[in-house]
CSV table of C-alpha atoms in Angstrom, one decimal:
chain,number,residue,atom,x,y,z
A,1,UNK,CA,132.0,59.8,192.6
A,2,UNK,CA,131.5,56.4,193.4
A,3,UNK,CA,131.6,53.9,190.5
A,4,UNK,CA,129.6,51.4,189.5
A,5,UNK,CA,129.5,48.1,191.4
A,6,UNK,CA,130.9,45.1,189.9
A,7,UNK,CA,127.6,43.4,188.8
A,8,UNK,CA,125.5,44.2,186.1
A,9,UNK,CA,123.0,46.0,187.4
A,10,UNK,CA,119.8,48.0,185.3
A,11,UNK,CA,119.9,50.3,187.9
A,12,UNK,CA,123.6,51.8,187.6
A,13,UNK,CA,123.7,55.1,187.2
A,14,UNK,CA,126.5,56.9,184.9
A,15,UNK,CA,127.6,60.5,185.0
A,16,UNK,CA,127.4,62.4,181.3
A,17,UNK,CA,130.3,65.4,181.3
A,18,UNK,CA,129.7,68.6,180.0
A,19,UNK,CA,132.5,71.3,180.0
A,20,UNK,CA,134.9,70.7,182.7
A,21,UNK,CA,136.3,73.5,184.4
A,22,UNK,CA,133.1,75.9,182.9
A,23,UNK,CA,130.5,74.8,185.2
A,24,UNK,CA,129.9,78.3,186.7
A,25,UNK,CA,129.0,79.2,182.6
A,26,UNK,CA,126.8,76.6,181.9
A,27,UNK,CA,123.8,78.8,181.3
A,28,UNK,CA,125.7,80.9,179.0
A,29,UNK,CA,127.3,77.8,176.8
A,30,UNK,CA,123.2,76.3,176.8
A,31,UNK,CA,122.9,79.7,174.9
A,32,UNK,CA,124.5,78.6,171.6
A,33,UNK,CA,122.9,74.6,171.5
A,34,UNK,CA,119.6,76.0,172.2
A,35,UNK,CA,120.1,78.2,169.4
A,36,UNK,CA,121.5,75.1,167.1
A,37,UNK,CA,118.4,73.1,168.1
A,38,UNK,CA,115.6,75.9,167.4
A,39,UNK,CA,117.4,76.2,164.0
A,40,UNK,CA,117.5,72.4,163.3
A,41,UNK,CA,113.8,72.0,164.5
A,42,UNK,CA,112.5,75.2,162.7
A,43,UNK,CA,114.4,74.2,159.3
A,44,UNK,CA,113.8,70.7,159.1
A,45,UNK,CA,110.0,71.3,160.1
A,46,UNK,CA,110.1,73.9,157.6
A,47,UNK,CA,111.3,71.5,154.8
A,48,UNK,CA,108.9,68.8,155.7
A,49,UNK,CA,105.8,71.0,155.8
A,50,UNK,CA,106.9,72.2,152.1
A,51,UNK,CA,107.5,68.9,150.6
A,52,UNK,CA,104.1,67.7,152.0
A,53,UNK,CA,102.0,70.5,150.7
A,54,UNK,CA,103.2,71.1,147.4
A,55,UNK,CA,102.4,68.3,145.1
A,56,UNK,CA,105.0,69.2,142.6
A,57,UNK,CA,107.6,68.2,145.1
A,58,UNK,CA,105.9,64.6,145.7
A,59,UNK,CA,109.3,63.2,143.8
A,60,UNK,CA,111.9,60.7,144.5
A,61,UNK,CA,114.8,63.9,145.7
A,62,UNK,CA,112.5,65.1,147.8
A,63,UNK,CA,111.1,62.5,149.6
A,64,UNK,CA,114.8,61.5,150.1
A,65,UNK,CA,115.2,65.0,151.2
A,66,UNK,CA,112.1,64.6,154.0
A,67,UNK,CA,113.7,60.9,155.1
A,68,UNK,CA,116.4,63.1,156.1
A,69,UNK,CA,114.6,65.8,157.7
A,70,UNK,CA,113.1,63.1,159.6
A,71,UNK,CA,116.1,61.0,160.9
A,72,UNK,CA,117.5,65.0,161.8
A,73,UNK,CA,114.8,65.5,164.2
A,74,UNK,CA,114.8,62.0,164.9
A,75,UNK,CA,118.5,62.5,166.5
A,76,UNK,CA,117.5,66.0,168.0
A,77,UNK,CA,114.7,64.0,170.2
A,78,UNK,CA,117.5,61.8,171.5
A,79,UNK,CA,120.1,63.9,172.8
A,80,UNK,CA,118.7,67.4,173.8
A,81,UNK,CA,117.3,65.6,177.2
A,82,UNK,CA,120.8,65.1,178.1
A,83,UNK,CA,122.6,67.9,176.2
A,84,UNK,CA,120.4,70.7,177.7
A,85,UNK,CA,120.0,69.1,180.9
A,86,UNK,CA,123.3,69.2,181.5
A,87,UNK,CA,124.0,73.1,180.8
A,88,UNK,CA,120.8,74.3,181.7
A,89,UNK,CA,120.2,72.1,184.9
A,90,UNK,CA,123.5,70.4,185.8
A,91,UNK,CA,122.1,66.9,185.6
A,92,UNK,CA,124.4,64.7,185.0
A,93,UNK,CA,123.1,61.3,185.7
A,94,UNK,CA,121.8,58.8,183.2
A,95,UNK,CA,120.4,55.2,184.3
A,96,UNK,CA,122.1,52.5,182.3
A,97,UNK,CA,119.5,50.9,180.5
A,98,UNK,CA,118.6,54.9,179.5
A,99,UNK,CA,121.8,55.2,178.3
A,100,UNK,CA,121.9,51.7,176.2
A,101,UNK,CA,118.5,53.1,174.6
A,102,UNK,CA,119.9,56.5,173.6
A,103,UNK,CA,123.1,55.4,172.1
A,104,UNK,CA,120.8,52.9,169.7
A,105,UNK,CA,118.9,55.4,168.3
A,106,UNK,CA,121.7,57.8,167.9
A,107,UNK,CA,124.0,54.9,166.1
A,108,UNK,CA,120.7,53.7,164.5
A,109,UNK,CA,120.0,57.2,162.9
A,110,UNK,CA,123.1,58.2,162.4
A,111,UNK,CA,123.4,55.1,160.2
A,112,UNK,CA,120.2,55.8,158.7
A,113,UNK,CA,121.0,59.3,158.0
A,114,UNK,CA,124.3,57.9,156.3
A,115,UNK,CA,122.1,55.3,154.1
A,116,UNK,CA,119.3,58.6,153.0
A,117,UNK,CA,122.4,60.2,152.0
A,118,UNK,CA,123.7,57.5,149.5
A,119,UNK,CA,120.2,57.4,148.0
A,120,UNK,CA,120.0,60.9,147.1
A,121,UNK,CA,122.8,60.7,145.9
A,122,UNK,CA,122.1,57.5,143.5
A,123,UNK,CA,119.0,60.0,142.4
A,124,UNK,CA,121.3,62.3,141.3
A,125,UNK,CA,122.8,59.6,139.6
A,126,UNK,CA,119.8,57.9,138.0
A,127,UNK,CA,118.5,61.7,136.7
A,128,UNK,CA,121.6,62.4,135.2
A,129,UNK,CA,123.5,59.6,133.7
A,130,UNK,CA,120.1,57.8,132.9
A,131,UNK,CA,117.1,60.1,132.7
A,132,UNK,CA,115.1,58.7,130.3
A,133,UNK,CA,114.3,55.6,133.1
A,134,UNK,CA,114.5,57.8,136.0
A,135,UNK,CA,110.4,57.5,136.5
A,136,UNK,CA,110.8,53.7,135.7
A,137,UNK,CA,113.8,53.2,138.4
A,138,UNK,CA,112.7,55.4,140.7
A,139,UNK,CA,108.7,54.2,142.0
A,140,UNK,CA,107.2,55.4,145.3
A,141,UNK,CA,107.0,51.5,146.2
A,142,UNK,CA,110.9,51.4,145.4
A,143,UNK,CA,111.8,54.6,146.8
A,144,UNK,CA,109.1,52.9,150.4
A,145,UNK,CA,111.0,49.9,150.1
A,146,UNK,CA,114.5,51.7,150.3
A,147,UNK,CA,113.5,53.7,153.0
A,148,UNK,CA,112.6,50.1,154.9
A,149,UNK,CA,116.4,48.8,154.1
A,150,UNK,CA,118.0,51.6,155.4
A,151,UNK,CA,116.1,51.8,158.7
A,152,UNK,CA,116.8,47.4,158.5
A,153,UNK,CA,120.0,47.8,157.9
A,154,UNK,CA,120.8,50.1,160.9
A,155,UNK,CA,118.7,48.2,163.3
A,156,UNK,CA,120.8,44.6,162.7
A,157,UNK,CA,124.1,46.6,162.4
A,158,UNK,CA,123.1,48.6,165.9
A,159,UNK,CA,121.0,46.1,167.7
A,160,UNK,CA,124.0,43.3,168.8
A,161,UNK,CA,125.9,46.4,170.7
A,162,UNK,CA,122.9,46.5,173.1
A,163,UNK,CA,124.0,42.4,173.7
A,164,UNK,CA,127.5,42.9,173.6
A,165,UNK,CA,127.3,45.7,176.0
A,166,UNK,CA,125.0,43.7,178.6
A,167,UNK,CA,127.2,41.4,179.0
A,168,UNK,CA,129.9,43.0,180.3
A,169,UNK,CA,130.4,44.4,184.3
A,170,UNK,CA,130.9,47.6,184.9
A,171,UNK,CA,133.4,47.8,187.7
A,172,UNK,CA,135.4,50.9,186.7
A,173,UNK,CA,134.8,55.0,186.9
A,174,UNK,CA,131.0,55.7,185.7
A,175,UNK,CA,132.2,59.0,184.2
A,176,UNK,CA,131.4,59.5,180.5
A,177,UNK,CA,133.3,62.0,178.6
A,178,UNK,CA,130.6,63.1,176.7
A,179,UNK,CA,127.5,65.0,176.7
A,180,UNK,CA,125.4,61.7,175.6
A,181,UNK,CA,126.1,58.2,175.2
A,182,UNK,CA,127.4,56.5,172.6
A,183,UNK,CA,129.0,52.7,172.1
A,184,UNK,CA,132.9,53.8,172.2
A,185,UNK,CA,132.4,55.7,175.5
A,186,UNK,CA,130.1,53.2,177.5
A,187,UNK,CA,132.2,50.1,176.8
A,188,UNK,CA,135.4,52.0,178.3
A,189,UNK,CA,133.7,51.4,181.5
A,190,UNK,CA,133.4,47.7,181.4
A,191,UNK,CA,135.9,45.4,183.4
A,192,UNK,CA,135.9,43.1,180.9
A,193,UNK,CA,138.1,42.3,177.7
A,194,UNK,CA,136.2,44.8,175.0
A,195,UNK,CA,138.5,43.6,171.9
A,196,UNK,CA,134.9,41.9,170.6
A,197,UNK,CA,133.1,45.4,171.2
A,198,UNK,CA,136.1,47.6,169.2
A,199,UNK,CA,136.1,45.4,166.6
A,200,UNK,CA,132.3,45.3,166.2
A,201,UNK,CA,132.5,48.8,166.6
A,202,UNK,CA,135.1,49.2,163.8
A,203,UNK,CA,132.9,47.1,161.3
A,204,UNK,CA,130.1,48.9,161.8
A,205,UNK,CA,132.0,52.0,160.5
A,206,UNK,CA,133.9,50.2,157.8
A,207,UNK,CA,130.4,48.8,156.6
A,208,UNK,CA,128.0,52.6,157.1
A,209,UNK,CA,130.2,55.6,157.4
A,210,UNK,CA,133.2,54.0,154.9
A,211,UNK,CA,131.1,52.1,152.5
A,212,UNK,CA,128.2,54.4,152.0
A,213,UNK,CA,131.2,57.2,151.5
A,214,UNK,CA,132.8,55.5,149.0
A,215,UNK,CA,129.6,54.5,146.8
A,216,UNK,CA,128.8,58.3,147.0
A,217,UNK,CA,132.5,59.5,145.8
A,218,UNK,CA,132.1,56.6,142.7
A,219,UNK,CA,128.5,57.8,141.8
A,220,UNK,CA,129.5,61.5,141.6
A,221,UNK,CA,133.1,60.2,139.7
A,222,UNK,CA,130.4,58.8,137.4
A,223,UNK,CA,128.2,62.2,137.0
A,224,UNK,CA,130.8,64.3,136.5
A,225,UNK,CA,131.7,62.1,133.8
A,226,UNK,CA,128.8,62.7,131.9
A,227,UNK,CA,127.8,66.1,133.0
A,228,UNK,CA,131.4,66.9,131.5
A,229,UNK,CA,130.4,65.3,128.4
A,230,UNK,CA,127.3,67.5,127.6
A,231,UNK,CA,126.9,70.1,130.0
A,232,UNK,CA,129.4,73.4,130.5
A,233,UNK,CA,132.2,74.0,133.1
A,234,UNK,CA,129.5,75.6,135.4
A,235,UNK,CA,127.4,72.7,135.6
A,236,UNK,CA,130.5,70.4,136.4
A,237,UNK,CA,131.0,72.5,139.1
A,238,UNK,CA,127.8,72.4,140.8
A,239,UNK,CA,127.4,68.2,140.2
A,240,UNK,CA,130.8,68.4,142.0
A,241,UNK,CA,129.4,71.1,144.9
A,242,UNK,CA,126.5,68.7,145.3
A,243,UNK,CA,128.8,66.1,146.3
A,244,UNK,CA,131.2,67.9,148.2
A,245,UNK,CA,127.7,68.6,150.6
A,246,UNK,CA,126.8,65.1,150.2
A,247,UNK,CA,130.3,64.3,152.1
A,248,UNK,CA,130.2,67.2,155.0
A,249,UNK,CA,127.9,64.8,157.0
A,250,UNK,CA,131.0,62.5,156.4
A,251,UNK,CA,133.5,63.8,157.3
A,252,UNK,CA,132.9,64.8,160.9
A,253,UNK,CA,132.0,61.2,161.3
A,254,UNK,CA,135.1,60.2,160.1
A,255,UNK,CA,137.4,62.5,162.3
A,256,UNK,CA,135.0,61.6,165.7
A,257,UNK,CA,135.6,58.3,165.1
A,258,UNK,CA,139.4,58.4,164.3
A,259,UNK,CA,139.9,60.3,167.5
A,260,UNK,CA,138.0,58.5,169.9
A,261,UNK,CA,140.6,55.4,168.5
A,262,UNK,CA,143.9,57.2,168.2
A,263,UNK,CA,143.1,60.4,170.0
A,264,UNK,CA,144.8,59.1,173.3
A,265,UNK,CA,146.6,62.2,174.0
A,266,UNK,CA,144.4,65.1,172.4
A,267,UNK,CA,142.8,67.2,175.4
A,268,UNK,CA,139.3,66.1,177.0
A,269,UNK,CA,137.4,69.7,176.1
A,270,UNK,CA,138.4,69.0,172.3
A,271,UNK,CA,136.9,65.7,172.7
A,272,UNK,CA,133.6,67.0,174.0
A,273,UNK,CA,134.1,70.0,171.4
A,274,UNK,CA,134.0,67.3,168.8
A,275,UNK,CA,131.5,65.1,170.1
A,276,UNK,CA,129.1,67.5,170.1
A,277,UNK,CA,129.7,69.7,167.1
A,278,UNK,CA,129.4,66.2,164.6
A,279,UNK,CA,126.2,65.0,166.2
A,280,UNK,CA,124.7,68.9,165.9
A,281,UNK,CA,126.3,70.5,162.9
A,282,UNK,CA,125.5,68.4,159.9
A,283,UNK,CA,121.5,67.9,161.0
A,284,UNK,CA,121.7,72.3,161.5
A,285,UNK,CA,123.5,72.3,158.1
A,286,UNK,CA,120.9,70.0,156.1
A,287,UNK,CA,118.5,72.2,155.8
A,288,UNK,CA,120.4,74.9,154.1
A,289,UNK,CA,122.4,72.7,152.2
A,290,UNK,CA,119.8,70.5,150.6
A,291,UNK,CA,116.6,72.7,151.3
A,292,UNK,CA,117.1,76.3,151.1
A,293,UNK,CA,119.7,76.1,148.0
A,294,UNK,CA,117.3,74.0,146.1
A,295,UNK,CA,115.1,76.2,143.6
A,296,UNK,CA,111.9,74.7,144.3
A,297,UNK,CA,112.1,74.3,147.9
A,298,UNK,CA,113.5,78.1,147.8
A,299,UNK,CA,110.8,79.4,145.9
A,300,UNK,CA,107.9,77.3,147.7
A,301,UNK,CA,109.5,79.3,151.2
A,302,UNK,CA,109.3,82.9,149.5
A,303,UNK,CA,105.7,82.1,148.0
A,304,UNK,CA,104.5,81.2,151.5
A,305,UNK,CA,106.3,83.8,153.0
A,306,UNK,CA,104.6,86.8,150.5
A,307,UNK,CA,101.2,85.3,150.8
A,308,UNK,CA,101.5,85.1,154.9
A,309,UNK,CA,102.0,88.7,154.8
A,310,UNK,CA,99.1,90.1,153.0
């Protein structure tokens, strides 16, 4: 393939990489994502629709809970273009400005996501270690306003990569070795000294992934404290189950992010294996893990469920 010219050009056109060596499968592998996407859609959807039309679940966890039901389908908008066109149609080609928009949102929600999870998990915080202010602490315009600094604070984190990555010239092999674009991938490509980019890059995940992972591991240090203090052995165990599901959105970050740095030498089909399977799992998973196990949420589904069928 021939690779982008050495000018920066809006109309360069990049090549996303499925599975190589599996082409002649493709329509078989689409099989499983299109199953992983009708899941996330239906069970996000599902959890929205409940939150909105039960008024008993108009409360701070919940509408937490529907932020990240949101920012879910919010990511599942961005990449099944490229994801299913890929498998299902073999289109591999991306414009470059296309590609700079799609790698924003997916670092912007991604480090939304990230921020919805730290506040649900100070709510579990506030409700247990202080829940006689919970109501005082936690106000819709509160709760609105920290909705608005999480979605701030991922658009000025995000938004200079779209700068830093204009500037450069991409001279080298338009080949991406994944299924969408993200910032690590695209600036590989440049001809241009990208120390600026990785460190950017690197601070970005220090100050989102690292920081928000580390205020979630103190506040549940902190609960467990004082659930141990007046609650039983079984409830210890489900404040520290609640926060070992807060962390699985984590810790594929994590391991993505450490490989695409010091994974020089691990195999190009693990790297797409990986690629995909962070950016799909967790939004599949949060559904089940903060909808379907929660009582009310559970019980709202099986109510609608009975009364659908007579």
């Amino acid at each position: 393939m021939s690779a982008v010219n050495d000018t920066k050009s809006n109309s360069a056109v990049l090549y996303l990489t499925g599975i190589p060596g599996l082409e002649d499968i493709y329509l078989w592998i689409s099989i499983p994502f299109c199953l992983m996407y009708v899941i996330l859609i239906v069970g996000n959807s599902v959890i929205l629709f409940i939150i909105k039309t039960d008024p008993s679940l108009h409360e701070p966890m919940y509408i937490f809970l529907s932020m990240l039901a949101i920012t879910d389908l919010g990511l599942l908008i961005t990449t099944l273009p490229t994801i299913l066109g890929i498998f299902l149609f073999k289109s591999r080609e991306i414009g470059l400005d296309a590609c700079f928009a799609q790698l924003f949102f997916i670092h912007s929600l991604s480090c939304i996501e990230s921020s919805v999870l730290l506040l649900m998990a100070f709510d579990r915080f506030v409700a247990i270690c202080n829940p006689l202010r919970y109501t005082s602490i936690l106000t819709l315009p509160k709760i609105a306003k920290m909705g608005l600094v999480c979605v701030l604070r991922a658009v000025a984190l995000i938004f200079p990569l779209l700068f830093l990555l204009k500037r450069f010239q991409y001279c080298r092999a338009n080949v991406l070795s994944h299924s969408y674009c993200v910032h690590q991938e695209v600036m590989k490509l440049a001809c241009s000294d990208i120390t600026v980019n990785s460190i950017y890059g690197l601070s970005i995940a220090l100050l989102t992934v690292g920081l928000d992972s580390l205020l979630i591991c103190l506040s549940y240090v902190m609960i467990l404290r004082a659930v141990r203090s007046i609650t039983s052995h079984l409830e210890s165990l489900r404040a520290l189950n609640t926060c070992v599901a807060h962390l699985t959105f984590y810790f594929p970050t994590l391991f993505s992010s450490l490989l695409h740095r010091f994974g020089h030498n691990v195999s190009l089909h693990l790297h797409i294996l990986i690629a995909n399977m962070y950016l799909l799992v967790p939004p599949m998973l949060n559904p089940i893990i903060y909808g379907m196990r929660t009582k009310q949420i559970r019980d709202r589904l099986l109510w609608l469920i009975a009364h659908k069928g007579t």
